[in-house]
Amino acid sequence: MTSLHWFRRDLRLGDNPALMAAADSGAVLPVFVLDPALWSAAGDPRRAYLVRSLRALDGQLDGRLLIRRGRPRTVLPHLVREVEAEAVHVAEDCAPAGRRRDEAVEDALGVPLIRTGSPYAVTPGRVRTGGGEGYKVFTPFRRAWQDHGWHSPAPDHRAALSKLDLVDGGRSDDLPDADPPEGLTLPDAGEEAALDRWAEMLDGPLAHYDTERDRPDLDSTSRLSVPLKWGEIHPRTILADLARRRSIAADTFRGQIAWRDFHADVLFHTPSARDTSLTAVLPDDSWAEGAEEREALAAWTAGRTGFPLVDAGMRQLLAEGWMHNRVRMVVASFLVKDLHVRWQRGAEHFMAWLIDGDVPQNQLNWQWVAGTGRDASPYFRVFNPVRQGQKFDPDGQYVRRWVPELRDIPGKAVHEPWKLPRSAAPDYPEPMLDHGAERAATLEAYQEHRRR
């Protein structure tokens, strides 16, 4: 018996239950379908990274990964008939668009579409309240999530490869040219790179994760958001290793996996969260519009706001396709609550540039900062970009790395360059606004909405 394994967000061999289910049934043709709709919707950084990840996976498979370009509902039925496959195996896609696509493919296949596992520790929709609903608050979700538990990892990549009886599917379609934007450096792609990064985390930074994870000046985060987005590593692999580490730091890291599952669960139950605020917090007339919005977005996206921590984060995004999580919160708060630009505009920019751009994580994290989502930060919490810099980048190393105009300013003075003579940083812009005044305007608009 021959079956297809349709790779999607599981670009790895190890800990891949769907791939093992295919292998258990007989010979396997591994295939990736490059959907033009998804390709055109992705930003250049994600396209470039995806091509590199696919090449890494193809290398693991000794060049046997079949690439087909086209719509899955057309490509896969044709391929099934071509190789006389008796089933198509996939990891379940729980996102609204992915579920619709899979239903259309299933209707067209003529053979079973077998779903095994998902990109999450606990598949969205599985953890429910006593009333059978999705959780709206993270802490009780995490308790129920922990109680539900998850399977042990499937065989690793070496064991998986030894088990696979691979079928030759013929000549692959060429992958598109996909260079990252000029000046952007991509991290190493593929399963082996992801496992190496996780091993490095376990050997060092994990021990201090609970105390250092908010420090963008330190290399204390895993940067696994990228391989998790593409499925180059499964969260279950991470959780299995964390289970052997009994510490506050390991539990803090486990909590980040739980947040990832929580956001996917929220989107599963409330698909509108992709684009629509789940809670209204401000009057419609309080948002920037037209030229005001365009000018605000231009300064923010270019990292030219005059607030060093904000600008450093936005420039890191342009240079790496990634940004430290604490800084993501600061730049998001600045856009929404200082510049009065709707969160959807910021989320769109992030999705255009982030290599780890993932709909449930990106949109729901933006809603968290904006105070509009499930278990969100209250809208009246406004991040002070100066104090955040002084607290989490105390010596200014992160700012000086990404804002070269400020490299000659020592220590934490780099967070308030406007207090120095203009000659100290002549090429750096003055602050584009008064944070105190904009914070007051935000709080007044919030109170006005509550009065209405």
Short mmCIF file of C-alpha atoms in Angstrom, two decimals:
data_model
loop_
_atom_site.label_atom_id
_atom_site.label_comp_id
_atom_site.label_asym_id
_atom_site.label_seq_id
_atom_site.Cartn_x
_atom_site.Cartn_y
_atom_site.Cartn_z
CA MET A 1 0.00 0.00 0.00
CA THR A 2 1.22 3.49 -0.88
CA SER A 3 0.12 6.65 0.90
CA LEU A 4 1.04 10.29 0.72
CA HIS A 5 2.36 12.28 3.63
CA TRP A 6 1.38 15.88 2.96
CA PHE A 7 3.83 18.11 4.80
CA ARG A 8 2.43 21.47 5.93
CA ARG A 9 3.41 22.92 9.29
CA ASP A 10 5.44 19.83 10.22
CA LEU A 11 8.66 20.28 8.26
CA ARG A 12 10.57 17.62 10.19
CA LEU A 13 10.97 13.86 10.38
CA GLY A 14 11.25 13.41 14.14
CA ASP A 15 8.31 13.43 16.54
CA ASN A 16 5.93 13.48 13.60
CA PRO A 17 2.95 11.19 14.37
CA ALA A 18 1.28 11.79 11.00
CA LEU A 19 4.43 10.73 9.14
CA MET A 20 4.70 7.63 11.35
CA ALA A 21 1.06 6.79 10.68
CA ALA A 22 1.82 6.93 6.98
CA ALA A 23 4.90 4.73 7.45
CA ASP A 24 2.88 2.20 9.45
CA SER A 25 0.53 1.75 6.49
CA GLY A 26 3.23 0.97 3.92
CA ALA A 27 5.28 2.92 1.38
CA VAL A 28 5.25 6.73 1.68
CA LEU A 29 5.47 9.52 -0.87
CA PRO A 30 6.42 12.72 0.98
CA VAL A 31 4.95 15.79 -0.70
CA PHE A 32 4.74 19.52 -0.11
CA VAL A 33 2.18 21.54 -2.05
CA LEU A 34 3.22 25.13 -2.66
CA ASP A 35 -0.15 26.87 -2.69
CA PRO A 36 0.05 30.12 -4.71
CA ALA A 37 -2.58 31.74 -2.48
CA LEU A 38 -0.51 31.18 0.67
CA TRP A 39 2.74 32.01 -1.11
CA SER A 40 1.47 35.39 -2.31
CA ALA A 41 0.03 36.23 1.10
CA ALA A 42 3.31 35.60 2.95
CA GLY A 43 5.94 38.29 3.40
CA ASP A 44 9.34 38.00 1.72
CA PRO A 45 11.12 36.90 4.95
CA ARG A 46 8.73 33.98 5.47
CA ARG A 47 8.90 32.94 1.82
CA ALA A 48 12.70 32.92 1.94
CA TYR A 49 12.76 30.93 5.16
CA LEU A 50 10.21 28.41 3.90
CA VAL A 51 12.33 27.65 0.83
CA ARG A 52 15.36 27.04 3.04
CA SER A 53 13.38 24.83 5.39
CA LEU A 54 12.05 22.77 2.49
CA ARG A 55 15.56 22.32 1.14
CA ALA A 56 16.71 21.13 4.56
CA LEU A 57 13.84 18.64 4.73
CA ASP A 58 14.57 17.43 1.21
CA GLY A 59 18.18 16.88 2.26
CA GLN A 60 17.06 14.73 5.17
CA LEU A 61 14.96 12.69 2.72
CA ASP A 62 17.90 12.22 0.31
CA GLY A 63 16.22 14.37 -2.30
CA ARG A 64 12.93 12.44 -2.22
CA LEU A 65 10.62 15.27 -1.12
CA LEU A 66 8.18 15.90 -3.96
CA ILE A 67 7.33 19.57 -4.50
CA ARG A 68 4.13 20.39 -6.37
CA ARG A 69 2.92 23.91 -7.11
CA GLY A 70 -0.81 24.61 -7.23
CA ARG A 71 -3.99 24.44 -5.21
CA PRO A 72 -4.04 21.40 -2.89
CA ARG A 73 -7.62 20.47 -3.84
CA THR A 74 -6.41 20.07 -7.44
CA VAL A 75 -2.84 18.84 -6.98
CA LEU A 76 -3.44 16.11 -4.40
CA PRO A 77 -6.28 14.20 -6.09
CA HIS A 78 -4.21 14.15 -9.30
CA LEU A 79 -1.17 12.85 -7.40
CA VAL A 80 -3.24 10.21 -5.60
CA ARG A 81 -4.40 8.85 -8.96
CA GLU A 82 -0.89 9.08 -10.42
CA VAL A 83 0.75 6.88 -7.75
CA GLU A 84 -2.41 4.91 -6.86
CA ALA A 85 -2.21 6.05 -3.24
CA GLU A 86 -4.78 4.68 -0.85
CA ALA A 87 -4.67 7.52 1.71
CA VAL A 88 -3.25 10.95 2.44
CA HIS A 89 -1.80 11.53 5.91
CA VAL A 90 -1.58 14.98 7.53
CA ALA A 91 -1.17 16.69 10.86
CA GLU A 92 -4.45 18.41 11.64
CA ASP A 93 -4.66 22.10 10.77
CA CYS A 94 -6.83 23.82 13.37
CA ALA A 95 -6.83 27.34 11.95
CA PRO A 96 -10.09 28.46 10.29
CA ALA A 97 -8.62 28.77 6.78
CA GLY A 98 -6.73 25.50 7.10
CA ARG A 99 -9.83 23.63 8.20
CA ARG A 100 -11.77 24.94 5.20
CA ARG A 101 -8.94 23.97 2.84
CA ASP A 102 -8.73 20.46 4.28
CA GLU A 103 -12.47 19.94 3.96
CA ALA A 104 -12.27 20.93 0.29
CA VAL A 105 -9.32 18.57 -0.28
CA GLU A 106 -11.10 15.75 1.53
CA ASP A 107 -14.17 16.15 -0.68
CA ALA A 108 -12.02 15.96 -3.82
CA LEU A 109 -9.58 13.17 -2.90
CA GLY A 110 -11.52 9.98 -3.33
CA VAL A 111 -9.35 8.35 -0.61
CA PRO A 112 -9.24 9.03 3.13
CA LEU A 113 -7.55 12.15 4.48
CA ILE A 114 -6.16 10.83 7.76
CA ARG A 115 -5.42 13.44 10.42
CA THR A 116 -2.95 12.50 13.16
CA GLY A 117 -1.70 14.99 15.72
CA SER A 118 -1.41 18.76 15.27
CA PRO A 119 1.24 21.50 15.62
CA TYR A 120 0.27 21.90 19.30
CA ALA A 121 0.90 20.01 22.52
CA VAL A 122 -2.86 19.78 22.93
CA THR A 123 -4.95 20.12 19.79
CA PRO A 124 -7.16 23.25 19.89
CA GLY A 125 -10.73 22.47 20.94
CA ARG A 126 -9.75 19.56 23.19
CA VAL A 127 -9.47 21.53 26.45
CA ARG A 128 -12.90 22.81 27.47
CA THR A 129 -14.66 24.20 30.51
CA GLY A 130 -17.14 22.17 32.53
CA GLY A 131 -19.84 23.69 30.33
CA GLY A 132 -18.14 22.43 27.17
CA GLU A 133 -16.91 25.85 26.01
CA GLY A 134 -13.48 27.19 25.22
CA TYR A 135 -11.60 28.97 27.98
CA LYS A 136 -11.50 32.75 27.92
CA VAL A 137 -8.91 33.17 30.71
CA PHE A 138 -5.40 31.79 30.49
CA THR A 139 -4.77 30.59 34.06
CA PRO A 140 -7.68 28.12 34.25
CA PHE A 141 -6.88 27.08 30.66
CA ARG A 142 -3.34 26.26 31.68
CA ARG A 143 -4.49 24.18 34.64
CA ALA A 144 -6.90 22.21 32.44
CA TRP A 145 -4.24 21.96 29.71
CA GLN A 146 -1.74 20.55 32.19
CA ASP A 147 -4.33 18.11 33.55
CA HIS A 148 -5.24 16.98 30.02
CA GLY A 149 -1.61 16.24 29.23
CA TRP A 150 -0.05 15.21 25.94
CA HIS A 151 1.47 12.18 24.28
CA SER A 152 5.14 11.27 24.56
CA PRO A 153 7.21 12.21 21.51
CA ALA A 154 7.05 10.01 18.44
CA PRO A 155 10.33 8.47 17.13
CA ASP A 156 13.15 10.94 16.50
CA HIS A 157 14.37 11.88 13.04
CA ARG A 158 16.94 9.07 12.81
CA ALA A 159 14.44 6.40 13.83
CA ALA A 160 11.80 7.87 11.55
CA LEU A 161 14.11 7.87 8.54
CA SER A 162 15.07 4.24 9.13
CA LYS A 163 11.39 3.29 9.21
CA LEU A 164 10.35 5.10 6.03
CA ASP A 165 9.93 3.19 2.78
CA LEU A 166 10.02 6.12 0.40
CA VAL A 167 8.32 6.17 -2.99
CA ASP A 168 9.76 8.11 -5.91
CA GLY A 169 7.12 10.59 -7.04
CA GLY A 170 8.98 11.79 -10.11
CA ARG A 171 10.43 15.20 -10.83
CA SER A 172 9.59 18.00 -8.42
CA ASP A 173 8.44 21.41 -9.49
CA ASP A 174 11.12 24.04 -8.99
CA LEU A 175 10.94 26.08 -5.85
CA PRO A 176 10.46 29.79 -6.53
CA ASP A 177 13.31 32.20 -6.12
CA ALA A 178 12.95 33.62 -2.62
CA ASP A 179 15.63 35.95 -1.38
CA PRO A 180 15.12 37.80 1.90
CA PRO A 181 14.83 41.59 1.76
CA GLU A 182 18.15 43.39 1.46
CA GLY A 183 19.81 43.68 4.85
CA LEU A 184 17.83 40.86 6.48
CA THR A 185 19.76 37.84 7.75
CA LEU A 186 17.88 34.57 8.12
CA PRO A 187 18.62 32.02 10.85
CA ASP A 188 19.57 28.48 9.92
CA ALA A 189 16.49 26.54 8.81
CA GLY A 190 15.46 22.93 9.26
CA GLU A 191 14.93 20.31 11.93
CA GLU A 192 18.59 19.82 12.78
CA ALA A 193 19.11 23.55 13.32
CA ALA A 194 16.02 23.67 15.56
CA LEU A 195 17.21 20.74 17.66
CA ASP A 196 20.65 22.31 17.98
CA ARG A 197 19.14 25.58 19.18
CA TRP A 198 17.00 23.76 21.74
CA ALA A 199 20.04 21.80 22.95
CA GLU A 200 21.92 25.07 23.42
CA MET A 201 18.99 26.45 25.39
CA LEU A 202 18.89 23.40 27.64
CA ASP A 203 22.63 23.59 28.27
CA GLY A 204 22.65 27.19 29.42
CA PRO A 205 20.05 29.94 29.12
CA LEU A 206 17.14 27.81 30.35
CA ALA A 207 18.55 27.89 33.89
CA HIS A 208 18.00 31.67 34.00
CA TYR A 209 14.94 31.88 31.77
CA ASP A 210 12.57 32.99 34.53
CA THR A 211 14.76 35.97 35.46
CA GLU A 212 16.30 36.88 32.09
CA ARG A 213 13.62 36.21 29.48
CA ASP A 214 12.56 39.89 29.45
CA ARG A 215 16.10 41.12 28.75
CA PRO A 216 16.59 41.84 25.03
CA ASP A 217 20.24 42.64 25.66
CA LEU A 218 20.90 39.02 26.67
CA ASP A 219 20.69 35.85 24.57
CA SER A 220 18.36 34.23 27.09
CA THR A 221 15.42 33.25 24.92
CA SER A 222 15.17 30.12 22.80
CA ARG A 223 14.19 31.78 19.51
CA LEU A 224 12.17 28.63 18.92
CA SER A 225 9.14 30.63 17.77
CA VAL A 226 10.49 30.28 14.22
CA PRO A 227 10.93 26.48 14.13
CA LEU A 228 7.69 26.04 16.08
CA LYS A 229 5.83 28.08 13.46
CA TRP A 230 7.16 25.84 10.67
CA GLY A 231 7.00 22.61 12.65
CA GLU A 232 10.75 22.01 12.52
CA ILE A 233 10.38 21.01 16.16
CA HIS A 234 7.22 19.91 17.97
CA PRO A 235 6.24 21.43 21.34
CA ARG A 236 5.85 17.90 22.68
CA THR A 237 9.61 17.38 22.19
CA ILE A 238 10.26 20.50 24.24
CA LEU A 239 7.80 19.53 26.97
CA ALA A 240 9.35 16.09 27.31
CA ASP A 241 12.74 17.66 27.98
CA LEU A 242 11.26 20.21 30.37
CA ALA A 243 9.62 17.42 32.37
CA ARG A 244 13.11 16.29 33.35
CA ARG A 245 14.00 19.77 34.65
CA ARG A 246 12.29 20.59 37.93
CA SER A 247 12.80 24.33 38.29
CA ILE A 248 10.94 27.62 38.21
CA ALA A 249 12.72 28.42 34.95
CA ALA A 250 11.51 25.22 33.27
CA ASP A 251 7.96 25.85 34.49
CA THR A 252 8.12 29.42 33.15
CA PHE A 253 9.18 28.10 29.75
CA ARG A 254 6.39 25.51 29.88
CA GLY A 255 4.00 28.41 30.43
CA GLN A 256 5.05 29.93 27.11
CA ILE A 257 4.07 26.69 25.34
CA ALA A 258 0.74 26.87 27.16
CA TRP A 259 0.19 30.46 25.93
CA ARG A 260 0.87 29.28 22.39
CA ASP A 261 -1.76 26.58 22.74
CA PHE A 262 -4.17 29.03 24.41
CA HIS A 263 -4.03 31.49 21.52
CA ALA A 264 -4.60 28.70 19.00
CA ASP A 265 -7.55 27.53 21.09
CA VAL A 266 -9.06 31.03 21.20
CA LEU A 267 -8.86 31.32 17.41
CA PHE A 268 -10.34 27.83 17.03
CA HIS A 269 -13.41 28.85 19.03
CA THR A 270 -13.55 32.46 17.76
CA PRO A 271 -12.31 32.68 14.15
CA SER A 272 -13.25 36.37 13.97
CA ALA A 273 -10.33 37.12 16.33
CA ARG A 274 -8.07 37.06 13.30
CA ASP A 275 -9.17 40.54 12.25
CA THR A 276 -11.79 41.75 14.72
CA SER A 277 -11.37 43.00 18.27
CA LEU A 278 -13.06 40.61 20.67
CA THR A 279 -13.72 43.52 23.03
CA ALA A 280 -14.26 47.17 22.05
CA VAL A 281 -12.18 49.50 24.22
CA LEU A 282 -12.28 52.93 22.55
CA PRO A 283 -14.72 55.10 20.63
CA ASP A 284 -14.27 54.80 16.87
CA ASP A 285 -13.42 58.48 16.55
CA SER A 286 -10.35 58.17 18.84
CA TRP A 287 -8.20 56.34 16.27
CA ALA A 288 -5.77 58.01 13.88
CA GLU A 289 -7.04 58.16 10.30
CA GLY A 290 -5.80 59.17 6.86
CA ALA A 291 -2.55 61.12 6.66
CA GLU A 292 -2.13 61.06 10.45
CA GLU A 293 -2.21 57.27 10.47
CA ARG A 294 0.09 56.97 7.46
CA GLU A 295 2.70 59.29 8.99
CA ALA A 296 2.56 57.46 12.31
CA LEU A 297 2.99 54.09 10.63
CA ALA A 298 5.86 55.34 8.48
CA ALA A 299 7.87 56.52 11.48
CA TRP A 300 7.06 53.42 13.52
CA THR A 301 7.85 50.87 10.79
CA ALA A 302 11.16 52.58 9.96
CA GLY A 303 12.27 52.79 13.59
CA ARG A 304 12.34 56.61 13.52
CA THR A 305 10.03 57.53 16.39
CA GLY A 306 12.71 59.11 18.58
CA PHE A 307 12.11 56.55 21.34
CA PRO A 308 15.22 54.33 21.41
CA LEU A 309 13.75 51.01 22.62
CA VAL A 310 10.87 51.26 20.13
CA ASP A 311 13.22 52.11 17.29
CA ALA A 312 15.66 49.34 18.21
CA GLY A 313 12.88 46.77 18.11
CA MET A 314 11.52 47.92 14.78
CA ARG A 315 14.99 47.90 13.25
CA GLN A 316 15.70 44.43 14.64
CA LEU A 317 12.53 43.29 12.86
CA LEU A 318 13.81 44.65 9.55
CA ALA A 319 17.25 43.09 10.07
CA GLU A 320 16.31 39.67 11.43
CA GLY A 321 12.64 39.05 10.73
CA TRP A 322 12.31 38.54 14.47
CA MET A 323 11.97 40.65 17.59
CA HIS A 324 12.42 39.95 21.28
CA ASN A 325 9.05 39.31 22.96
CA ARG A 326 9.33 42.05 25.60
CA VAL A 327 10.17 44.54 22.87
CA ARG A 328 7.22 43.30 20.77
CA MET A 329 4.94 44.31 23.64
CA VAL A 330 6.58 47.73 23.94
CA VAL A 331 6.42 48.58 20.22
CA ALA A 332 2.83 47.32 20.01
CA SER A 333 1.75 49.40 22.99
CA PHE A 334 3.47 52.44 21.46
CA LEU A 335 1.62 52.05 18.16
CA VAL A 336 -1.81 51.50 19.71
CA LYS A 337 -1.67 53.71 22.80
CA ASP A 338 0.79 56.47 21.89
CA LEU A 339 0.20 56.77 18.16
CA HIS A 340 -3.48 55.74 18.39
CA VAL A 341 -3.24 53.38 15.42
CA ARG A 342 -5.50 50.31 15.38
CA TRP A 343 -3.81 47.04 16.34
CA GLN A 344 -4.73 45.47 13.00
CA ARG A 345 -2.29 47.80 11.20
CA GLY A 346 0.57 46.69 13.42
CA ALA A 347 -0.37 43.04 13.14
CA GLU A 348 -0.33 43.36 9.35
CA HIS A 349 3.18 44.84 9.39
CA PHE A 350 4.42 42.12 11.71
CA MET A 351 2.98 39.40 9.47
CA ALA A 352 4.77 40.95 6.50
CA TRP A 353 8.18 40.82 8.22
CA LEU A 354 8.21 38.14 10.91
CA ILE A 355 9.74 34.79 9.97
CA ASP A 356 7.69 33.34 12.84
CA GLY A 357 4.57 35.15 11.64
CA ASP A 358 1.78 32.84 12.77
CA VAL A 359 -1.85 33.97 12.70
CA PRO A 360 -3.09 32.86 16.15
CA GLN A 361 0.09 33.96 17.94
CA ASN A 362 0.49 37.25 16.11
CA GLN A 363 -3.12 38.38 16.11
CA LEU A 364 -3.93 37.29 19.66
CA ASN A 365 -0.72 38.78 21.07
CA TRP A 366 -1.59 42.07 19.41
CA GLN A 367 -5.06 41.83 20.90
CA TRP A 368 -3.46 41.12 24.29
CA VAL A 369 -1.46 44.36 24.17
CA ALA A 370 -4.40 46.31 22.77
CA GLY A 371 -6.62 45.09 25.60
CA THR A 372 -9.17 43.71 23.14
CA GLY A 373 -8.54 39.95 23.33
CA ARG A 374 -9.10 37.07 25.71
CA ASP A 375 -7.42 37.53 29.11
CA ALA A 376 -5.76 40.62 27.66
CA SER A 377 -3.67 43.23 29.35
CA PRO A 378 -6.13 45.92 30.49
CA TYR A 379 -6.35 48.78 28.03
CA PHE A 380 -5.34 51.28 30.68
CA ARG A 381 -1.94 49.56 30.97
CA VAL A 382 0.29 51.74 28.79
CA PHE A 383 3.94 50.72 28.45
CA ASN A 384 6.34 53.59 29.08
CA PRO A 385 9.05 53.04 26.43
CA VAL A 386 11.71 54.86 28.44
CA ARG A 387 11.12 52.99 31.69
CA GLN A 388 10.88 49.70 29.83
CA GLY A 389 14.28 50.38 28.29
CA GLN A 390 15.83 51.38 31.59
CA LYS A 391 14.49 48.27 33.30
CA PHE A 392 15.08 45.60 30.69
CA ASP A 393 18.06 47.04 28.78
CA PRO A 394 19.76 48.65 31.78
CA ASP A 395 23.13 49.30 30.13
CA GLY A 396 21.65 50.17 26.73
CA GLN A 397 23.41 47.36 24.88
CA TYR A 398 20.33 46.32 22.92
CA VAL A 399 19.57 49.88 21.82
CA ARG A 400 23.14 50.58 20.79
CA ARG A 401 23.23 47.38 18.74
CA TRP A 402 20.26 48.33 16.59
CA VAL A 403 20.39 52.15 16.61
CA PRO A 404 23.88 53.11 15.42
CA GLU A 405 23.15 56.82 15.82
CA LEU A 406 23.24 56.23 19.59
CA ARG A 407 26.32 54.01 19.84
CA ASP A 408 28.47 56.74 21.36
CA ILE A 409 26.06 57.35 24.25
CA PRO A 410 27.12 55.25 27.25
CA GLY A 411 24.97 53.36 29.75
CA LYS A 412 21.28 53.94 30.33
CA ALA A 413 21.53 57.54 29.11
CA VAL A 414 20.94 56.02 25.68
CA HIS A 415 17.25 55.69 26.57
CA GLU A 416 16.82 59.49 26.89
CA PRO A 417 19.11 61.04 24.28
CA TRP A 418 17.00 64.22 24.20
CA LYS A 419 18.43 65.13 27.62
CA LEU A 420 21.93 65.36 26.11
CA PRO A 421 23.36 68.07 23.85
CA ARG A 422 22.17 67.67 20.27
CA SER A 423 25.76 66.96 19.25
CA ALA A 424 25.66 63.65 21.17
CA ALA A 425 23.38 62.08 18.55
CA PRO A 426 22.89 64.57 15.70
CA ASP A 427 21.40 62.05 13.28
CA TYR A 428 18.82 60.58 15.65
CA PRO A 429 15.29 62.04 15.49
CA GLU A 430 13.71 63.98 18.31
CA PRO A 431 10.79 62.19 20.03
CA MET A 432 7.78 62.41 17.74
CA LEU A 433 5.40 62.85 20.67
CA ASP A 434 5.06 63.47 24.39
CA HIS A 435 4.44 60.06 25.95
CA GLY A 436 2.79 61.52 29.05
CA ALA A 437 0.33 63.54 26.98
CA GLU A 438 -0.53 60.63 24.67
CA ARG A 439 -0.97 58.29 27.63
CA ALA A 440 -3.42 60.78 29.15
CA ALA A 441 -5.31 61.00 25.84
CA THR A 442 -5.53 57.21 25.68
CA LEU A 443 -6.90 56.95 29.20
CA GLU A 444 -9.42 59.72 28.55
CA ALA A 445 -10.64 57.95 25.40
CA TYR A 446 -10.92 54.71 27.39
CA GLN A 447 -13.01 56.43 30.04
CA GLU A 448 -15.17 58.07 27.37
CA HIS A 449 -15.89 54.68 25.85
CA ARG A 450 -16.92 53.35 29.26
CA ARG A 451 -19.21 56.35 29.84
CA ARG A 452 -20.90 55.75 26.46
#
